[in-house]
Coordinates of C-alpha atoms in Angstrom, one line a residue:
M7 CA -21.9 46.3 -51.4
V8 CA -21.0 49.7 -51.1
D9 CA -22.2 51.6 -49.5
V10 CA -21.0 55.8 -48.7
V11 CA -22.3 57.2 -45.3
A12 CA -22.7 60.2 -43.9
A13 CA -21.6 61.2 -41.6
D14 CA -21.7 64.4 -38.4
Y15 CA -17.9 62.9 -38.2
L16 CA -14.7 60.8 -38.5
A17 CA -11.7 60.2 -36.8
F18 CA -8.7 61.2 -38.2
P19 CA -5.7 59.3 -39.1
S20 CA -2.3 59.0 -37.3
V21 CA 0.1 61.3 -39.5
T22 CA 3.7 59.6 -39.0
V23 CA 6.9 61.6 -40.5
C24 CA 9.7 60.0 -40.7
N25 CA 12.7 61.9 -42.6
I26 CA 14.9 60.3 -46.0
N27 CA 17.3 60.9 -44.1
K28 CA 18.7 58.4 -41.2
Y29 CA 21.1 59.6 -40.4
K30 CA 22.9 63.3 -39.0
M31 CA 26.0 63.7 -40.3
S32 CA 26.8 66.5 -38.3
A33 CA 25.4 64.8 -35.0
F34 CA 28.0 62.1 -35.3
T35 CA 31.1 62.0 -33.3
T36 CA 34.4 60.8 -33.4
E37 CA 32.9 57.5 -31.2
D38 CA 30.2 56.9 -33.3
I39 CA 33.0 56.9 -36.4
T40 CA 35.0 54.3 -34.1
N41 CA 32.4 51.4 -34.7
V42 CA 29.6 52.2 -37.3
G43 CA 32.0 54.0 -39.6
Y44 CA 32.9 51.7 -41.6
Y45 CA 29.7 49.8 -41.2
L46 CA 28.1 52.1 -42.9
G47 CA 30.1 52.5 -45.8
I48 CA 31.8 56.1 -44.8
V49 CA 34.8 54.6 -44.2
D50 CA 37.0 51.7 -45.9
K51 CA 39.2 49.4 -44.0
E52 CA 41.7 51.7 -44.1
Q53 CA 40.3 54.6 -42.2
N54 CA 40.1 56.6 -45.0
L55 CA 36.9 58.1 -46.4
I56 CA 34.3 56.9 -49.0
N57 CA 33.8 59.5 -51.7
P58 CA 35.1 63.1 -49.3
H59 CA 32.7 65.1 -52.0
L60 CA 29.8 64.5 -50.4
Y61 CA 30.4 65.4 -46.9
T62 CA 31.0 67.7 -45.3
D63 CA 34.4 69.8 -44.4
D64 CA 33.4 69.7 -40.8
F65 CA 32.5 66.1 -41.4
I66 CA 35.7 66.0 -42.8
R67 CA 37.7 67.4 -39.5
T68 CA 35.6 65.6 -37.3
L69 CA 36.6 62.2 -39.3
E70 CA 40.5 63.5 -39.1
S71 CA 40.9 63.7 -34.7
V72 CA 39.6 59.9 -34.8
N73 CA 42.0 58.6 -32.8
W74 CA 41.0 55.1 -34.3
T75 CA 42.8 52.9 -31.7
E76 CA 40.8 53.9 -29.0
N77 CA 36.8 54.4 -28.0
V78 CA 36.6 51.3 -30.1
D79 CA 33.6 49.5 -27.8
Y80 CA 30.8 47.0 -30.7
E81 CA 29.9 44.9 -27.9
N82 CA 28.8 47.3 -26.2
Y83 CA 28.5 49.7 -28.6
N84 CA 24.5 51.3 -28.5
M85 CA 22.7 51.4 -32.0
T86 CA 19.9 52.3 -29.9
D87 CA 21.0 55.5 -28.6
F88 CA 22.3 56.1 -31.5
T89 CA 20.0 55.7 -34.0
I90 CA 17.7 59.0 -31.5
R91 CA 20.6 60.8 -31.3
T92 CA 22.4 60.8 -35.2
G93 CA 18.8 60.8 -35.8
H94 CA 16.4 63.9 -37.3
Q95 CA 14.6 65.6 -33.9
L96 CA 11.6 66.8 -33.5
E97 CA 12.4 70.5 -33.6
D98 CA 14.6 70.5 -36.2
L99 CA 12.3 68.2 -39.1
I100 CA 8.5 70.3 -37.7
Q101 CA 8.9 72.9 -38.1
S102 CA 4.9 74.2 -37.5
C103 CA 2.1 72.4 -36.9
K104 CA -1.8 74.0 -37.5
W105 CA -4.4 71.2 -36.0
K106 CA -7.5 72.9 -37.5
G107 CA -5.6 76.4 -37.9
E108 CA -5.4 76.1 -34.3
D109 CA -1.3 74.9 -33.3
C110 CA -0.4 71.7 -32.5
A111 CA 1.6 71.2 -29.3
S112 CA 4.6 69.8 -29.5
D113 CA 4.2 66.4 -27.5
E114 CA 1.7 65.6 -29.5
F115 CA 4.6 63.7 -31.2
V116 CA 5.6 60.3 -30.5
L117 CA 8.8 59.3 -30.9
S118 CA 8.7 56.3 -33.2
L119 CA 11.5 54.1 -34.2
T120 CA 10.7 52.6 -37.8
H121 CA 13.6 51.5 -41.0
L122 CA 13.7 55.0 -40.9
G123 CA 15.3 56.5 -37.9
V124 CA 13.6 59.1 -36.1
C125 CA 9.4 59.1 -37.2
Y126 CA 7.7 61.3 -35.5
T127 CA 3.8 60.0 -35.4
F128 CA 0.6 62.2 -34.3
N129 CA -2.6 62.1 -33.1
K130 CA -1.2 57.7 -31.8
Y131 CA -3.8 57.6 -29.5
T132 CA -3.6 55.2 -26.8
D133 CA -5.0 54.2 -23.8
S134 CA -2.8 57.1 -21.3
S135 CA -2.3 59.8 -24.2
R136 CA -3.1 63.2 -22.4
F137 CA -4.4 64.5 -25.6
P138 CA -8.5 62.8 -27.1
A139 CA -8.3 61.6 -29.5
R140 CA -8.9 64.0 -33.3
N141 CA -11.7 64.7 -35.2
A142 CA -12.8 65.8 -37.8
T143 CA -16.5 68.0 -38.3
I144 CA -15.9 69.1 -41.5
A145 CA -13.7 68.6 -44.9
G146 CA -11.6 70.8 -46.2
S147 CA -8.1 72.3 -46.1
A148 CA -8.9 74.1 -43.2
N149 CA -9.9 71.8 -41.1
G150 CA -6.9 68.9 -41.1
L151 CA -3.7 69.1 -40.3
Q152 CA -0.4 71.9 -41.6
L153 CA 2.6 70.4 -41.3
I154 CA 5.3 73.0 -42.5
L155 CA 8.7 70.5 -42.4
D156 CA 12.5 71.7 -43.5
I157 CA 14.9 68.0 -43.9
E158 CA 18.5 69.9 -43.8
E159 CA 19.3 67.9 -46.5
N160 CA 23.1 69.3 -45.3
E161 CA 22.4 67.4 -43.1
Y162 CA 22.0 63.3 -45.3
T163 CA 24.5 61.0 -44.4
P164 CA 25.7 59.1 -47.1
T165 CA 25.2 55.0 -45.9
N166 CA 24.9 51.8 -47.4
D167 CA 22.0 51.3 -44.9
L168 CA 19.6 49.0 -45.8
D169 CA 20.5 50.0 -49.6
A170 CA 20.3 53.1 -49.5
G171 CA 21.8 55.4 -50.3
A172 CA 20.5 59.1 -49.6
M173 CA 19.3 59.1 -53.1
D174 CA 16.5 61.2 -52.7
A175 CA 15.5 64.0 -50.6
G176 CA 12.2 64.6 -48.5
V177 CA 10.0 63.5 -47.0
K178 CA 7.5 60.0 -46.0
I179 CA 4.3 60.1 -44.3
M180 CA 2.4 57.4 -43.7
L181 CA -1.2 57.9 -42.9
H182 CA -2.5 55.0 -40.4
R183 CA -5.3 53.9 -37.7
P184 CA -3.8 55.3 -34.3
T185 CA -3.9 51.7 -33.1
E186 CA -1.9 50.3 -35.7
P187 CA 2.5 50.7 -36.2
P188 CA 4.2 51.9 -39.3
Y189 CA 5.1 51.0 -42.0
I190 CA 6.4 53.7 -44.3
K191 CA 9.7 53.0 -45.4
E192 CA 8.1 50.3 -47.2
L193 CA 4.4 51.8 -47.4
G194 CA 4.7 55.6 -47.3
F195 CA 4.3 58.2 -49.4
A196 CA 6.9 60.9 -50.5
I197 CA 6.8 64.7 -50.6
A198 CA 9.2 66.7 -52.0
P199 CA 11.2 70.1 -50.1
G200 CA 9.8 73.4 -52.3
L201 CA 6.5 72.6 -52.4
H202 CA 3.0 72.9 -50.3
S203 CA 1.8 69.3 -50.9
F204 CA -2.3 69.3 -50.5
V205 CA -2.6 65.6 -49.1
Q206 CA -6.6 64.4 -49.9
M207 CA -7.7 62.0 -48.5
R208 CA -11.2 59.4 -48.0
N209 CA -11.9 56.9 -45.3
E210 CA -12.8 53.8 -46.8
K211 CA -14.2 51.0 -44.2
I212 CA -14.1 47.1 -44.9
T213 CA -16.0 44.9 -44.1
S214 CA -14.7 40.8 -45.3
V215 CA -16.0 37.6 -44.4
P216 CA -14.2 35.1 -43.1
T217 CA -13.5 30.7 -43.3
P218 CA -14.4 29.8 -46.0
Y219 CA -15.2 32.0 -47.8
T220 CA -12.3 34.4 -47.2
E221 CA -8.2 33.9 -45.8
C222 CA -8.4 37.9 -43.6
E223 CA -7.6 37.0 -40.2
V224 CA -10.7 38.0 -37.4
D225 CA -9.1 37.8 -34.2
R226 CA -5.1 37.3 -35.0
P227 CA -3.3 37.1 -31.4
T228 CA -0.2 39.6 -31.6
E229 CA 3.3 39.2 -29.0
Y230 CA 4.0 42.8 -29.4
F231 CA 1.1 44.9 -30.3
D232 CA -2.6 45.4 -28.9
H233 CA -4.3 44.7 -32.3
Y234 CA -3.9 42.2 -35.6
S235 CA -3.0 45.0 -38.5
L236 CA -0.7 43.7 -41.2
Q237 CA 2.1 45.9 -40.3
A238 CA 1.7 44.5 -37.4
C239 CA 2.2 40.6 -38.4
R240 CA 4.5 42.1 -40.5
I241 CA 6.9 43.7 -38.1
E242 CA 6.7 40.8 -35.9
C243 CA 7.4 38.7 -38.2
E244 CA 11.0 40.4 -39.0
T245 CA 11.4 40.5 -35.5
R246 CA 12.1 36.9 -35.2
V247 CA 13.4 35.9 -38.3
V248 CA 16.4 38.0 -37.2
V249 CA 16.2 37.5 -33.3
S250 CA 16.0 33.9 -34.8
S251 CA 19.2 34.1 -37.5
C252 CA 20.6 36.7 -35.2
G253 CA 20.1 36.2 -31.8
C254 CA 19.7 40.0 -31.8
R255 CA 17.7 42.3 -32.4
L256 CA 17.6 45.6 -34.4
P257 CA 16.4 49.4 -32.6
E258 CA 13.3 49.4 -34.9
Q259 CA 12.0 45.9 -33.6
P260 CA 10.1 45.1 -30.7
G261 CA 10.8 42.1 -28.6
N262 CA 12.5 42.2 -25.3
A263 CA 15.7 40.9 -27.9
R264 CA 19.2 42.1 -27.5
V265 CA 19.8 44.9 -29.2
C266 CA 22.6 44.1 -32.3
N267 CA 25.6 45.5 -32.3
P268 CA 27.6 47.1 -34.8
V269 CA 28.8 44.5 -37.0
E270 CA 26.0 42.1 -35.8
T271 CA 23.7 45.0 -37.3
H272 CA 25.8 45.4 -40.3
K273 CA 26.6 42.0 -41.4
C274 CA 23.6 39.4 -40.4
A275 CA 19.6 41.5 -39.0
H276 CA 20.4 43.8 -42.3
I277 CA 21.3 41.2 -44.6
H278 CA 17.8 38.8 -42.9
L279 CA 15.2 41.8 -42.9
L280 CA 16.0 42.7 -46.2
K281 CA 15.2 39.0 -47.3
A282 CA 12.6 38.1 -45.0
I283 CA 10.3 42.8 -45.9
E284 CA 11.2 41.2 -50.6
G285 CA 9.9 38.0 -50.0
D286 CA 12.9 35.3 -49.3
K287 CA 11.3 34.3 -45.9
N288 CA 7.8 32.8 -44.7
C289 CA 6.0 35.8 -43.6
S290 CA 3.3 34.6 -44.2
C291 CA 0.4 37.5 -42.9
Q292 CA -3.7 38.1 -44.0
S293 CA -5.3 40.4 -43.5
P294 CA -7.5 41.4 -41.3
C295 CA -11.6 41.1 -41.4
D296 CA -11.7 44.7 -40.7
V297 CA -9.9 47.3 -42.6
E298 CA -9.3 50.9 -42.1
N299 CA -7.5 52.5 -45.1
Y300 CA -7.4 56.5 -45.9
P301 CA -7.1 56.4 -49.5
K302 CA -5.3 59.1 -50.9
T303 CA -5.4 62.4 -53.6
L304 CA -1.7 64.1 -53.9
S305 CA -2.1 67.6 -55.9
V306 CA 0.9 70.5 -55.0
S307 CA 1.5 73.3 -56.1
R308 CA 5.5 75.8 -55.8
I309 CA 6.2 77.6 -52.5
R310 CA 6.9 81.1 -52.7
A311 CA 9.8 80.5 -51.7
G312 CA 10.4 85.0 -50.8
F313 CA 7.2 85.5 -49.1
F314 CA 7.2 82.3 -47.4
S315 CA 10.6 83.8 -46.2
K316 CA 9.2 87.5 -45.0
L317 CA 5.3 84.9 -43.3
Y318 CA 7.6 83.5 -41.4
Q319 CA 11.2 85.8 -40.0
D320 CA 9.6 85.8 -36.9
T321 CA 9.6 81.7 -35.7
I322 CA 10.9 80.0 -39.2
N323 CA 13.9 82.6 -40.5
R324 CA 15.6 80.6 -43.4
T325 CA 16.8 82.7 -46.4
E326 CA 15.2 82.2 -50.1
E327 CA 17.2 79.6 -51.0
H328 CA 17.0 77.1 -48.4
I329 CA 13.3 77.3 -48.6
E330 CA 13.5 76.0 -51.8
Q331 CA 15.6 73.3 -50.8
N332 CA 14.5 72.0 -47.8
I333 CA 11.4 73.5 -47.3
A334 CA 8.0 70.7 -47.0
V335 CA 4.6 72.5 -46.1
V336 CA 1.9 69.6 -46.2
S337 CA -1.4 70.1 -45.5
I338 CA -3.8 66.9 -44.8
Y339 CA -8.2 66.9 -45.1
Y340 CA -10.7 64.9 -45.7
E341 CA -12.0 65.5 -49.8
A342 CA -15.9 64.2 -48.0
L343 CA -17.6 64.1 -44.9
N344 CA -18.9 60.9 -45.4
Y345 CA -16.8 57.0 -45.4
E346 CA -16.8 54.7 -48.3
D347 CA -18.8 50.7 -46.1
I348 CA -17.7 48.5 -48.2
N349 CA -18.6 44.1 -46.6
Q350 CA -17.7 41.8 -48.5
I351 CA -21.7 39.2 -49.3
P352 CA -21.0 35.6 -50.5
A353 CA -22.9 34.3 -53.4
M354 CA -23.8 31.4 -51.5
T355 CA -24.0 31.5 -48.1
I356 CA -24.0 27.7 -46.9
T357 CA -28.0 28.3 -46.3
M358 CA -28.6 29.2 -49.2
L359 CA -26.2 26.3 -50.4
L360 CA -28.5 23.8 -48.9
A361 CA -31.5 25.1 -49.8
S362 CA -30.6 24.5 -53.7
M363 CA -29.3 21.4 -53.5
G364 CA -32.6 20.4 -51.8
G365 CA -34.3 22.0 -54.7
N366 CA -32.7 20.0 -57.2
M367 CA -32.4 17.5 -56.5
G368 CA -36.4 17.3 -55.4
L369 CA -37.0 18.2 -58.8
F370 CA -34.7 15.6 -60.5
L371 CA -35.8 13.3 -58.0
G372 CA -39.5 13.8 -58.9
G373 CA -38.7 14.2 -62.6
S374 CA -37.2 10.7 -62.4
L375 CA -40.1 9.5 -59.8
L376 CA -42.5 10.6 -62.9
T377 CA -40.7 9.4 -65.0
V378 CA -39.9 5.5 -63.7
I379 CA -43.7 5.4 -63.2
Q380 CA -45.0 6.5 -66.4
I381 CA -43.2 4.2 -68.3
I382 CA -44.7 0.8 -65.7
E383 CA -47.6 2.7 -67.0
Y384 CA -46.9 2.4 -70.0
F385 CA -45.5 -0.9 -70.1
F386 CA -48.6 -2.2 -67.1
D387 CA -51.8 -0.2 -70.4
E388 CA -49.3 -2.4 -73.3
T389 CA -50.0 -5.9 -71.2
V390 CA -52.8 -5.2 -70.5
G391 CA -54.1 -3.9 -74.5
C392 CA -52.1 -6.9 -75.6
F393 CA -54.3 -9.5 -73.8
R394 CA -57.7 -7.7 -73.9
S395 CA -56.7 -8.4 -78.3
S396 CA -55.3 -11.4 -77.4
K397 CA -59.2 -12.8 -75.4
K398 CA -60.6 -10.7 -78.4
E399 CA -59.3 -13.5 -81.3
R400 CA -59.7 -16.6 -79.5
A401 CA -63.4 -15.4 -79.7
K402 CA -63.3 -14.6 -82.3
E403 CA -61.9 -17.2 -83.6
K404 CA -63.5 -19.9 -82.0
A405 CA -67.3 -18.4 -82.8
S406 CA -65.6 -18.5 -86.2
G407 CA -65.1 -22.9 -85.9
D408 CA -68.9 -23.0 -84.1
H409 CA -70.8 -21.6 -87.6
E410 CA -68.9 -23.8 -89.9
T411 CA -69.5 -26.6 -88.1
N412 CA -73.3 -25.1 -88.9
E413 CA -72.8 -25.1 -92.1
Y414 CA -71.4 -28.2 -93.1
A415 CA -74.1 -30.0 -91.1
T416 CA -76.7 -27.9 -93.0
Q417 CA -75.2 -28.7 -96.1
E418 CA -74.7 -32.7 -95.5
Y419 CA -79.3 -32.7 -94.3
H420 CA -79.3 -31.2 -97.9
R421 CA -77.4 -33.9 -99.9
G422 CA -79.1 -36.7 -97.6
G423 CA -82.7 -36.0 -99.0
D424 CA -82.4 -35.2 -102.4
N425 CA -80.4 -38.6 -102.4
H426 CA -83.8 -40.0 -100.7
T427 CA -85.6 -38.1 -103.6
C428 CA -83.4 -39.2 -106.1
Q429 CA -84.1 -42.8 -104.5
M430 CA -88.2 -42.9 -104.1
E431 CA -88.1 -41.4 -107.9
L432 CA -85.8 -44.3 -109.3
Q433 CA -88.3 -46.4 -107.6

């Protein structure tokens, strides 16, 4: 059953933003290159730069200054620190944030580690949040979230990390419930630079009926998250696969297991993680019975680089070329202040099934009983009819026999009289 319900306000989803590039080229140190350069596919076994034409002169100079006999400590190298430190920082990625036309505070964004590295989530409501959950009270682009993003394409580092060679340039965004973790590498949508992207979304609430009608989860417990969701289940399953196979976890995975070092990360953890993502591992995750989705329609227009550079010259001082190659504007808002309430209704409940069975049994058994009675009545009537007919025949035959006897006696009597008469005459 689908119903469109008008509302006075709608809860705004969490918005997670990630740069498609995981590591900034200028953030690499000589220690980073020494410990992870080979495993990220930056240098070969002889410490020669692979595809040198893809790297900046500054990075090449940093590479040339590396002392390959020092700073090698795979066992104690901190991959979590490396991922956060070399990721695109908040102040570099998000140049401007406005909520309903008002500036957002920078601490409204929460750092989240995902398979794309460092990401930032707006409106990630928790019990300890300083900021209240955001609500939309009017539909339209002026009453939502607007972000101006700088993808820093010149900082993109070609790597083989998670089978991604930084072929694309842009950001990925995911809309999700504030209580759900982002699963943005697989479920996010891409935003390209040089464009103003308008994301018109709707609110969709789906309620499914549990067992025995569907296999949705009602209150399945989670190990690392407060609420069950499909994303939380997949993240926990991937974490179990990596920990059980490699004895460590990746920086973006939850839990208390130690973080994998560079060798374990690229020779074991990423291999098993990709198998889990591609479905080769047994990660059985069912959708929860209560789901809230944000279906969206994406439209774009080109940014006027010259006008943009003049409009934001005091806050975002960028050249027109940089704007065309790196700046993306995103407006996220509700297209209507209502939500779709989708409730799954059983085609037949147990009560209805029993009632139907009872009715059918009553109909069939009643029909069968009437048929039996009619058959019995038929044989009874036939038996009684035959008996009565036989009785009448016997009576008729008896009456016919008595009549013939009387006629014979009369005839004999008359014969005797004639003879006597005849005898009398002869004398």
